[in-house]
Short mmCIF file of C-alpha atoms in Angstrom, two decimals:
data_model
loop_
_atom_site.label_atom_id
_atom_site.label_comp_id
_atom_site.label_asym_id
_atom_site.label_seq_id
_atom_site.Cartn_x
_atom_site.Cartn_y
_atom_site.Cartn_z
CA MET A 20 105.79 40.77 80.44
CA THR A 21 108.34 43.04 78.80
CA GLY A 22 109.08 40.53 76.07
CA ASN A 23 107.75 40.91 72.54
CA TYR A 24 104.36 39.43 71.78
CA GLY A 25 103.68 37.35 68.69
CA ASN A 26 105.67 37.14 65.49
CA GLN A 27 107.67 40.33 65.00
CA ARG A 28 107.91 39.84 61.24
CA ASN A 29 104.12 40.17 60.78
CA ARG A 30 103.83 43.41 62.80
CA LYS A 31 104.85 46.90 61.86
CA ASN A 32 104.90 47.97 65.51
CA VAL A 33 106.27 45.40 67.93
CA LEU A 34 103.97 44.87 70.94
CA THR A 35 104.98 43.66 74.37
CA ASN A 36 103.15 40.99 76.31
CA ARG A 37 102.07 43.61 78.86
CA HIS A 38 100.49 45.76 76.15
CA HIS A 39 98.69 42.75 74.70
CA PHE A 40 97.14 41.66 78.00
CA GLU A 41 96.27 45.18 79.20
CA VAL A 42 94.92 46.67 75.96
CA GLU A 43 93.79 43.81 73.77
CA VAL A 44 92.55 41.43 76.50
CA PHE A 45 91.81 43.23 79.78
CA ASN A 46 90.28 46.40 78.30
CA THR A 47 88.21 44.38 75.83
CA VAL A 48 86.74 42.20 78.57
CA LEU A 49 86.16 45.26 80.74
CA ASP A 50 84.26 47.02 77.94
CA MET A 51 82.11 43.92 77.46
CA GLN A 52 81.25 43.83 81.18
CA ILE A 53 80.42 47.54 81.27
CA SER A 54 78.15 47.13 78.25
CA GLU A 55 76.46 44.13 79.87
CA PHE A 56 75.85 46.08 83.09
CA GLY A 57 74.47 48.97 81.07
CA ASN A 58 72.02 46.69 79.28
CA ARG A 59 71.02 44.91 82.47
CA PHE A 60 70.60 47.90 84.78
CA ASN A 61 68.87 51.01 83.50
CA GLU A 62 69.37 54.49 84.92
CA VAL A 63 66.55 54.14 87.45
CA SER A 64 67.93 50.88 88.84
CA THR A 65 71.44 52.32 89.06
CA THR A 66 70.17 55.39 90.92
CA LEU A 67 68.16 53.19 93.26
CA ILE A 68 71.16 51.04 94.16
CA GLU A 69 73.41 54.08 94.58
CA ASN A 70 70.99 55.77 96.99
CA MET A 71 70.45 52.51 98.84
CA SER A 72 74.17 52.39 99.60
CA GLY A 73 73.67 55.36 101.96
CA LEU A 74 72.41 52.91 104.58
CA ASN A 75 75.76 51.13 104.74
CA PRO A 76 76.80 50.87 108.44
CA CYS A 77 80.31 49.52 107.81
CA GLU A 78 83.39 51.16 109.31
CA SER A 79 81.47 52.89 112.09
CA PHE A 80 78.87 54.39 109.74
CA SER A 81 81.54 56.23 107.72
CA LYS A 82 79.51 55.68 104.54
CA PHE A 83 76.16 56.55 106.12
CA ASP A 84 74.68 59.30 103.90
CA THR A 85 71.39 60.92 104.98
CA SER A 86 70.88 62.74 101.67
CA LYS A 87 71.04 59.49 99.71
CA ILE A 88 68.64 57.82 102.12
CA VAL A 89 66.10 60.63 101.79
CA THR A 90 66.38 60.44 97.99
CA PHE A 91 65.90 56.67 98.24
CA SER A 92 62.69 57.15 100.24
CA GLU A 93 61.38 59.58 97.62
CA MET A 94 61.48 56.75 95.09
CA TYR A 95 58.76 55.02 97.16
CA PRO A 96 55.96 57.63 97.26
CA ASN A 97 53.33 55.09 98.36
CA ASP A 98 55.29 54.03 101.45
CA PHE A 99 55.85 57.49 102.96
CA SER A 100 53.49 60.41 103.40
CA ASN A 101 54.66 63.99 102.93
CA SER A 102 54.80 64.56 106.68
CA GLU A 103 56.80 61.36 107.25
CA ARG A 104 59.25 62.27 104.53
CA GLY A 105 59.70 65.67 106.16
CA CYS A 106 60.52 64.04 109.49
CA LEU A 107 62.83 61.44 107.98
CA LEU A 108 65.87 63.70 107.64
CA GLY A 109 65.71 64.73 111.31
CA ASP A 110 65.25 61.12 112.41
CA LEU A 111 68.23 60.02 110.33
CA THR A 112 70.45 62.69 111.88
CA VAL A 113 69.45 61.75 115.43
CA PHE A 114 69.75 58.06 114.60
CA TYR A 115 73.26 58.52 113.20
CA HIS A 116 74.55 60.30 116.30
CA THR A 117 72.81 57.80 118.59
CA VAL A 118 74.12 54.57 117.13
CA LYS A 119 77.57 55.83 116.15
CA GLU A 120 78.74 55.82 119.78
CA ASP A 121 76.81 52.68 120.74
CA ASP A 122 78.99 49.59 121.17
CA LYS A 123 76.14 47.34 120.02
CA PHE A 124 76.27 48.96 116.58
CA LYS A 125 80.02 48.59 116.07
CA ASN A 126 81.62 46.19 113.59
CA LEU A 127 78.44 45.74 111.58
CA GLY A 128 78.94 43.89 108.32
CA GLY A 129 76.03 45.32 106.35
CA MET A 130 72.41 46.41 106.32
CA THR A 131 71.26 42.99 107.52
CA ASP A 132 73.36 43.32 110.66
CA LEU A 133 72.03 46.85 111.14
CA ALA A 134 68.43 45.66 110.99
CA ARG A 135 69.17 42.85 113.44
CA ALA A 136 70.88 45.24 115.85
CA MET A 137 67.97 47.67 115.68
CA VAL A 138 65.49 44.93 116.59
CA GLU A 139 67.68 43.60 119.41
CA THR A 140 68.11 47.07 120.95
CA GLY A 141 64.53 48.22 120.32
CA THR A 142 65.62 51.20 118.21
CA HIS A 143 63.40 49.95 115.38
CA LYS A 144 60.45 51.26 117.41
CA THR A 145 62.07 54.56 118.29
CA PHE A 146 63.24 55.22 114.73
CA HIS A 147 60.42 53.48 112.89
CA LEU A 148 60.86 55.59 109.74
CA VAL A 149 64.53 54.67 109.50
CA TYR A 150 63.66 51.03 110.01
CA ARG A 151 61.01 51.23 107.28
CA VAL A 152 63.57 52.56 104.80
CA LEU A 153 65.96 49.82 105.87
CA LYS A 154 63.35 47.12 105.26
CA LEU A 155 62.66 48.46 101.77
CA ALA A 156 66.37 48.39 100.99
CA LEU A 157 66.69 44.81 102.24
CA VAL A 158 63.68 43.56 100.30
CA LEU A 159 64.74 45.20 97.01
CA PRO A 160 67.65 42.89 96.05
CA VAL A 161 65.67 39.77 96.92
CA ALA A 162 62.63 40.85 94.93
CA THR A 163 64.71 41.89 91.92
CA ALA A 164 66.77 38.70 91.91
CA THR A 165 63.69 36.50 92.34
CA VAL A 166 61.87 38.11 89.41
CA GLU A 167 64.91 37.84 87.15
CA ARG A 168 65.42 34.22 88.18
CA CYS A 169 61.77 33.41 87.45
CA PHE A 170 61.96 34.86 83.94
CA SER A 171 65.20 33.01 83.31
CA LYS A 172 63.73 29.68 84.43
CA MET A 173 60.49 30.30 82.52
CA LYS A 174 62.43 30.58 79.25
CA LEU A 175 63.88 27.15 79.93
CA ILE A 176 60.61 25.53 80.97
CA LYS A 177 58.06 27.00 78.56
CA THR A 178 59.64 26.43 75.16
CA ASP A 179 58.10 26.25 71.68
CA LEU A 180 57.44 22.55 72.21
CA ARG A 181 55.59 23.28 75.48
CA ASN A 182 53.51 26.25 74.37
CA ARG A 183 50.27 24.52 75.41
CA MET A 184 51.35 24.17 79.03
CA GLY A 185 48.56 25.10 81.45
CA GLU A 186 48.91 27.87 84.02
CA GLU A 187 48.76 25.57 87.04
CA TYR A 188 51.36 23.19 85.65
CA LEU A 189 53.60 26.11 84.68
CA ASN A 190 53.37 27.59 88.20
CA ASN A 191 54.24 24.24 89.77
CA ALA A 192 57.16 23.69 87.40
CA LEU A 193 58.48 27.21 88.02
CA LEU A 194 58.21 26.74 91.77
CA CYS A 195 60.30 23.57 91.61
CA ALA A 196 62.87 25.22 89.35
CA VAL A 197 63.22 28.51 91.23
CA GLU A 198 63.19 27.02 94.73
CA LYS A 199 65.48 24.13 93.86
CA GLU A 200 67.57 24.56 97.02
CA SER A 201 64.48 24.18 99.22
CA PHE A 202 63.22 21.10 97.38
CA LEU A 203 66.60 19.40 97.71
CA LYS A 204 66.05 19.36 101.47
CA VAL A 205 62.78 17.41 101.10
CA LYS A 206 63.19 13.68 101.67
CA GLU A 207 62.01 11.30 98.97
CA GLU A 208 60.20 9.21 101.57
CA ASP A 209 58.05 12.21 102.54
CA VAL A 210 57.07 12.81 98.91
CA MET A 211 56.19 9.14 98.44
CA ALA A 212 54.15 9.11 101.66
CA ARG A 213 52.20 12.20 100.59
CA PHE A 214 51.55 10.72 97.14
CA GLN A 215 50.45 7.44 98.72
CA ALA A 216 48.00 9.26 101.02
CA PHE A 217 46.15 10.97 98.16
CA LYS A 218 43.98 7.91 97.59
CA ASN A 219 43.86 4.15 98.17
CA ARG A 220 46.13 2.30 95.76
CA ARG A 221 46.48 -1.35 94.93
CA GLY A 222 50.12 -1.48 95.80
CA ASN A 223 52.47 0.28 98.16
CA ILE A 224 54.96 2.56 96.42
CA PHE A 225 57.45 2.34 99.30
#
């Protein structure tokens, strides 16, 4: 890495291989990724994800941040009343001190494990506001990814040559494209049997 990069005769300032890979390659790619993230996630989405991270139960709830969670709940005004939002901070504080010393809440890998542990221990009923915030945080990535995936698939399915595609056919095509993993589990024999049962046919398609 300390050797000279390129042809020294064509360069006024000789560059090392380390300088080339760090400045001309690594930093360039890093700038491209940062720009792509900036175009993909606006300020609201970034703030939403940052506040959602306050529910992280990893490392014995060391990253559990009640202020971020309260701010996250304020971004959903239709899901919490003013009185519930006022009680949320107190519930979060009590919840934090309750589960921190509980062995059933140790070594949790993420918010999914936290939700599962709350249901198994019944704390989702005791701290129903905390559990409601947790459910919103868990649904958010799935909903966002599903919508983005639908738009991406729709651009591939409904092209300029298919601009007369009907709504029902488009919905069916999108369903097959978006839920490809689920359709791969369906057996061909079951599809053929269902198609055969639609009406009486002259021949058997099996």
